[in-house]
XYZ file of N, CA and C in Angstrom:
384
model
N 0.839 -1.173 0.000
C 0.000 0.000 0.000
C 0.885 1.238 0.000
N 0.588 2.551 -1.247
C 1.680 3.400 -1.150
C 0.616 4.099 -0.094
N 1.181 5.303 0.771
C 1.165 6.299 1.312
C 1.718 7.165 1.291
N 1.075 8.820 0.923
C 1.954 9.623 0.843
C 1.825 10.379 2.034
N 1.807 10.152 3.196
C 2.429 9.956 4.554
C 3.994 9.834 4.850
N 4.143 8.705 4.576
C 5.735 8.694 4.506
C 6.727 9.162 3.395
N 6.299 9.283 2.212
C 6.944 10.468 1.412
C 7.394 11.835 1.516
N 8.484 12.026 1.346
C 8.539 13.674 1.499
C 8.841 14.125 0.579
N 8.524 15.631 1.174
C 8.012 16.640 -0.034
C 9.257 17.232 -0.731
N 9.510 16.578 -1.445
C 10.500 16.464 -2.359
C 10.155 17.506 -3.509
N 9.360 17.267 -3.780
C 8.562 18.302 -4.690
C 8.288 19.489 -4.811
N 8.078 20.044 -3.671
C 7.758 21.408 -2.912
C 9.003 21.890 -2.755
N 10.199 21.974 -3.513
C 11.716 22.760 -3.723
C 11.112 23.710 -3.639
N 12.324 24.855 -3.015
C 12.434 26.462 -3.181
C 11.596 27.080 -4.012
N 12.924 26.561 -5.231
C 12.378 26.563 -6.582
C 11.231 26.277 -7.237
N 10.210 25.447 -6.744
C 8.623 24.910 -6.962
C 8.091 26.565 -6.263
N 8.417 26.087 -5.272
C 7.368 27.514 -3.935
C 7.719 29.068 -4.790
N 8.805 29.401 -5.503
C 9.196 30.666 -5.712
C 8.139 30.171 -7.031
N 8.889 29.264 -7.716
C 8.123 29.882 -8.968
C 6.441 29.972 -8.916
N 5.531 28.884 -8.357
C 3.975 29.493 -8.205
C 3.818 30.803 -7.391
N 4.709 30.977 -6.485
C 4.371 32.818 -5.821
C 4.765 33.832 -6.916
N 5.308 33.662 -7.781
C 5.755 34.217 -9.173
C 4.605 34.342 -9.820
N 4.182 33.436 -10.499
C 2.813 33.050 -10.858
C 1.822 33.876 -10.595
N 1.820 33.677 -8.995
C 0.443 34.245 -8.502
C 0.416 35.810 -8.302
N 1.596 36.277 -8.446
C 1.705 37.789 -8.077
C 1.652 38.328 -9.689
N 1.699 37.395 -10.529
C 1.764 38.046 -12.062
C 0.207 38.084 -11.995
N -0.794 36.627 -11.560
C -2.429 36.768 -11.924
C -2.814 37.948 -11.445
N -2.466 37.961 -10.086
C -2.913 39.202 -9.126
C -3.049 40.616 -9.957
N -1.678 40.457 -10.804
C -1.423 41.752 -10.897
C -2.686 42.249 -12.674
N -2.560 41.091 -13.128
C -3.195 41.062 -14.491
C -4.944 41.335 -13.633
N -5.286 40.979 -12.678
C -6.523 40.854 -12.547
C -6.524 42.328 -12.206
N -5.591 42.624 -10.975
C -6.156 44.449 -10.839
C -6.348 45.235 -12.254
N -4.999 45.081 -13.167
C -5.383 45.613 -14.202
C -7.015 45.344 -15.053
N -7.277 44.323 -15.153
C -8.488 43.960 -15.789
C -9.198 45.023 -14.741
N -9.613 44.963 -13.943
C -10.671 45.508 -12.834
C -10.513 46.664 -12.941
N -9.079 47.749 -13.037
C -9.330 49.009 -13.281
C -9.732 49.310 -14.864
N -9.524 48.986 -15.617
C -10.007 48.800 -17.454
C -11.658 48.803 -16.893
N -11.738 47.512 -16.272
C -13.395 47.819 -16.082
C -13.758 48.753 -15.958
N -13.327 48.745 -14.140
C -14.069 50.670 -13.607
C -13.904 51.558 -14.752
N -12.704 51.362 -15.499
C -13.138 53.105 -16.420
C -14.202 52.841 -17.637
N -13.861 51.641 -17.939
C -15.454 51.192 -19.431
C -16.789 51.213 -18.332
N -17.279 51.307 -17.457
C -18.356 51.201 -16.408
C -18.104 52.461 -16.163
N -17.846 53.332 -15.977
C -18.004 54.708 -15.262
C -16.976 55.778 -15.893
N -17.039 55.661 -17.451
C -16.212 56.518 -18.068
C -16.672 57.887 -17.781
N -15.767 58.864 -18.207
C -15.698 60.243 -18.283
C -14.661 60.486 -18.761
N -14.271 62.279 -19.644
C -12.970 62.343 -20.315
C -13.459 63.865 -20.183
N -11.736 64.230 -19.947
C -11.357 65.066 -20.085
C -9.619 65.117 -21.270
N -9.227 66.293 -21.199
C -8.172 66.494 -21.887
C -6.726 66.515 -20.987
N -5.840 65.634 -21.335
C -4.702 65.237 -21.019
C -3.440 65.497 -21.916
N -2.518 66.038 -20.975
C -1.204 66.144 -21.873
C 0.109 65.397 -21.970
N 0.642 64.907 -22.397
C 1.661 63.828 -22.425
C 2.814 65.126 -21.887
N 3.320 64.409 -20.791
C 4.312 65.148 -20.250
C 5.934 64.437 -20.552
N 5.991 63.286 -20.494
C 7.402 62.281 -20.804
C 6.876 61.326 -21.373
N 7.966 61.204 -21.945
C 8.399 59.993 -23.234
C 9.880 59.369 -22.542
N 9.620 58.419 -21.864
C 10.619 57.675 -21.166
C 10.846 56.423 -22.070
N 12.353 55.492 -21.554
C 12.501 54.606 -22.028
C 13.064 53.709 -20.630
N 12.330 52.520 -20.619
C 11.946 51.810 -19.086
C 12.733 50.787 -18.819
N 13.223 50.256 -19.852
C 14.194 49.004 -19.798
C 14.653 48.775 -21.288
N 15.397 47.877 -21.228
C 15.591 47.325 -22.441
C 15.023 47.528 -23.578
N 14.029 47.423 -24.075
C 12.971 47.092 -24.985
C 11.754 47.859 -24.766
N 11.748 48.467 -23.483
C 10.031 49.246 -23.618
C 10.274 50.748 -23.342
N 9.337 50.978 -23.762
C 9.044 52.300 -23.648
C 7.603 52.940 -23.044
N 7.589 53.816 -22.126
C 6.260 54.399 -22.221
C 5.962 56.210 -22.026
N 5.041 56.338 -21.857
C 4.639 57.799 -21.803
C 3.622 58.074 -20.598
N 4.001 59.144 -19.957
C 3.399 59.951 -18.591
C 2.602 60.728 -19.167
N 1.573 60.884 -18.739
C 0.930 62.169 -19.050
C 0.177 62.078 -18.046
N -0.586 63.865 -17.766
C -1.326 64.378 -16.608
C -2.380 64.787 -16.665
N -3.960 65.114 -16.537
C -4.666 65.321 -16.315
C -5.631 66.029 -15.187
N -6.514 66.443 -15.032
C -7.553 67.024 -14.132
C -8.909 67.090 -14.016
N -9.017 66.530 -12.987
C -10.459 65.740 -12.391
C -10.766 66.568 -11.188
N -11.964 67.295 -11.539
C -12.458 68.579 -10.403
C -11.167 69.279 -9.398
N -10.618 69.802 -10.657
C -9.403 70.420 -10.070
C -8.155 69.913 -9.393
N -8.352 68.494 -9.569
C -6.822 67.955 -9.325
C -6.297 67.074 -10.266
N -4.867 67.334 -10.129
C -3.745 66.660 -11.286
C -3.740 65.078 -10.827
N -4.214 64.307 -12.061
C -3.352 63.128 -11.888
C -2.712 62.779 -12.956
N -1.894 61.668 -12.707
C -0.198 61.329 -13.408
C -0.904 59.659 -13.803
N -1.155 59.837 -15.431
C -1.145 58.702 -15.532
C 0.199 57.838 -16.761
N -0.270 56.868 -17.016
C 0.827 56.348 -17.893
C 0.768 54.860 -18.966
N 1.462 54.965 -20.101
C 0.814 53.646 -20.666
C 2.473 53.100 -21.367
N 2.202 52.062 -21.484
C 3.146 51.648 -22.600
C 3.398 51.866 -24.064
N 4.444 52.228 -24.802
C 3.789 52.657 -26.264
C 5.404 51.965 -26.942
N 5.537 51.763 -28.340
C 6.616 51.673 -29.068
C 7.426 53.251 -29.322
N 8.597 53.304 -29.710
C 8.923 54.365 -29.985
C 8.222 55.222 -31.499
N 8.145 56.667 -31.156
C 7.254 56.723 -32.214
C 7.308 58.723 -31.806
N 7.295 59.308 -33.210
C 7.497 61.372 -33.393
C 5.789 61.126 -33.516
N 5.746 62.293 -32.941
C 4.472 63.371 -33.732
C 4.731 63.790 -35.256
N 3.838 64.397 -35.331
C 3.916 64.833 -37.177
C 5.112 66.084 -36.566
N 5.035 66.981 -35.542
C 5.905 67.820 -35.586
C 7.154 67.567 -34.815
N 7.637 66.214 -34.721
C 8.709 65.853 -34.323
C 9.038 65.714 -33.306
N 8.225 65.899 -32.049
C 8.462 65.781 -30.863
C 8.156 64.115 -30.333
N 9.182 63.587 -29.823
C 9.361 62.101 -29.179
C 8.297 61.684 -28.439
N 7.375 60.999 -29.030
C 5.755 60.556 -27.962
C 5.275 61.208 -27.761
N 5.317 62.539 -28.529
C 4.153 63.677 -28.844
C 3.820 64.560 -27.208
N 5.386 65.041 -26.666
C 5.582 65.330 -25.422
C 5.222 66.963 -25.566
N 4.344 67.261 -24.409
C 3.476 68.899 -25.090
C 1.942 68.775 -25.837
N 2.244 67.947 -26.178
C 0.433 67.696 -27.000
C -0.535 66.973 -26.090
N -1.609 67.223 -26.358
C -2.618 67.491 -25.690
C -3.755 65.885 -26.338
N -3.930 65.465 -25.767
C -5.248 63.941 -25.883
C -6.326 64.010 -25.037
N -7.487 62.998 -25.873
C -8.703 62.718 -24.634
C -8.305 62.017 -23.751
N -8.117 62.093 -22.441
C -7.917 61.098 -21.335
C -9.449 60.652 -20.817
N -9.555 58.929 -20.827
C -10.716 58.458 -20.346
C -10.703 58.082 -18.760
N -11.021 58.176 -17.610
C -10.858 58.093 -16.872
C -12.300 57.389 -15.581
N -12.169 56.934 -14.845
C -13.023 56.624 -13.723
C -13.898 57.399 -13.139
N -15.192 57.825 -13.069
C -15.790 59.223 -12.189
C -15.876 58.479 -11.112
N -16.033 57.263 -10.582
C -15.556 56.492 -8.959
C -14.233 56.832 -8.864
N -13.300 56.408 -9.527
C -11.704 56.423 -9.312
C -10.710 56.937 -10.146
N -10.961 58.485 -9.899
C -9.914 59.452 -11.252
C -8.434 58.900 -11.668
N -8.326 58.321 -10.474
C -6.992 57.890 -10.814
C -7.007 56.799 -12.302
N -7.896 55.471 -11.819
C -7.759 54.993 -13.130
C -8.389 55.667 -14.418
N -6.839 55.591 -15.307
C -6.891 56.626 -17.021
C -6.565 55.797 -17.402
N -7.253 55.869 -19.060
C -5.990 56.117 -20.467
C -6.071 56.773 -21.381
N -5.345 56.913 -21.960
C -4.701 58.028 -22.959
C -5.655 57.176 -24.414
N -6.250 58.677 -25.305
C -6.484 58.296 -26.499
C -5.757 58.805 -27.330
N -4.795 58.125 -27.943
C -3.720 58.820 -28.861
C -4.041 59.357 -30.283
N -5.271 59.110 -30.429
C -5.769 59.035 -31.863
C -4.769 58.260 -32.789
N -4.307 59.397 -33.804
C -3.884 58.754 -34.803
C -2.521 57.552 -34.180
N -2.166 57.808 -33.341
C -0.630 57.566 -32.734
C -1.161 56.081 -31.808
N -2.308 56.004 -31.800
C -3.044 54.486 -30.946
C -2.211 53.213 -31.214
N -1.641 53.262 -32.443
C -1.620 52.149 -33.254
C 0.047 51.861 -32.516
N 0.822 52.432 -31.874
C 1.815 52.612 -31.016
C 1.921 52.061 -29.591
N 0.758 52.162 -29.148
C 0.099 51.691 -27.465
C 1.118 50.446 -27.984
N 1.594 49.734 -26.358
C 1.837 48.496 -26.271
C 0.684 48.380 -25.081
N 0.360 48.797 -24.346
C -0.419 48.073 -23.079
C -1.773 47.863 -23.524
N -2.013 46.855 -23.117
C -3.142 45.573 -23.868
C -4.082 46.416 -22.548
N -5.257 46.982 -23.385
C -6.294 47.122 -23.320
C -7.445 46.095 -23.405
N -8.564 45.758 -22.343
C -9.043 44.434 -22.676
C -10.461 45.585 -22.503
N -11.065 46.561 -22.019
C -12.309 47.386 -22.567
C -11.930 48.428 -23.593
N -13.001 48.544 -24.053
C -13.326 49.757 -24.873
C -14.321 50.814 -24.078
């Protein structure tokens, strides 16, 4: 008769335990995102936002800051984008002005409508 009573957990390495807490802090993190995308497709509102920086974040990515105002206060939001000029040459269109969609529960959660320049976004949008 086996029992896994007298077996040990051989299985349950460091390395097992790190990598599912890995895992689970990536779902975690994908789910808040989903949930704030919600709140703003559920309780949109827009105002006008200006791209303040055009940063480069690591290796390979890039994104853009921009700021906004919601009954008189600034918030700092931000998205991922490829590198990419305005028609008048400025790097991620830093100074120009977009619709920012935002939360009327939670101003904080935004995003940026780039119009023509959308096609640039890297951060995966899952509402409209």
């Amino acid at each position: 008769m086996c029992s896994l009573r007298n077996k040990s957990p051989e299985f349950l390495s460091k390395d097992t335990i790190s990598f599912g807490i890995g895992i689970l802090i990536l779902f975690l993190c994908l789910l808040y995102t989903v949930y704030k995308q919600y709140d703003i497709a559920e309780n949109k509102q827009k105002t006008k936002g200006e791209v303040i920086q055009f940063y480069h974040s690591t290796k390979a990515r890039y994104g853009l800051k921009y700021s906004y105002l919601v009954n008189g206060k600034e918030y700092i939001g931000s998205t991922g984008v490829s590198p990419f000029k305005c028609n008048d040459g400025s790097k991620g269109c830093v100074g120009q002005s977009f619709t920012v969609y935002y939360s009327i529960d939670n101003p904080e959660y935004s995003t940026i409508d780039l119009g023509e320049y959308e096609k640039y976004k890297t951060t995966v949008e899952f509402f409209q």
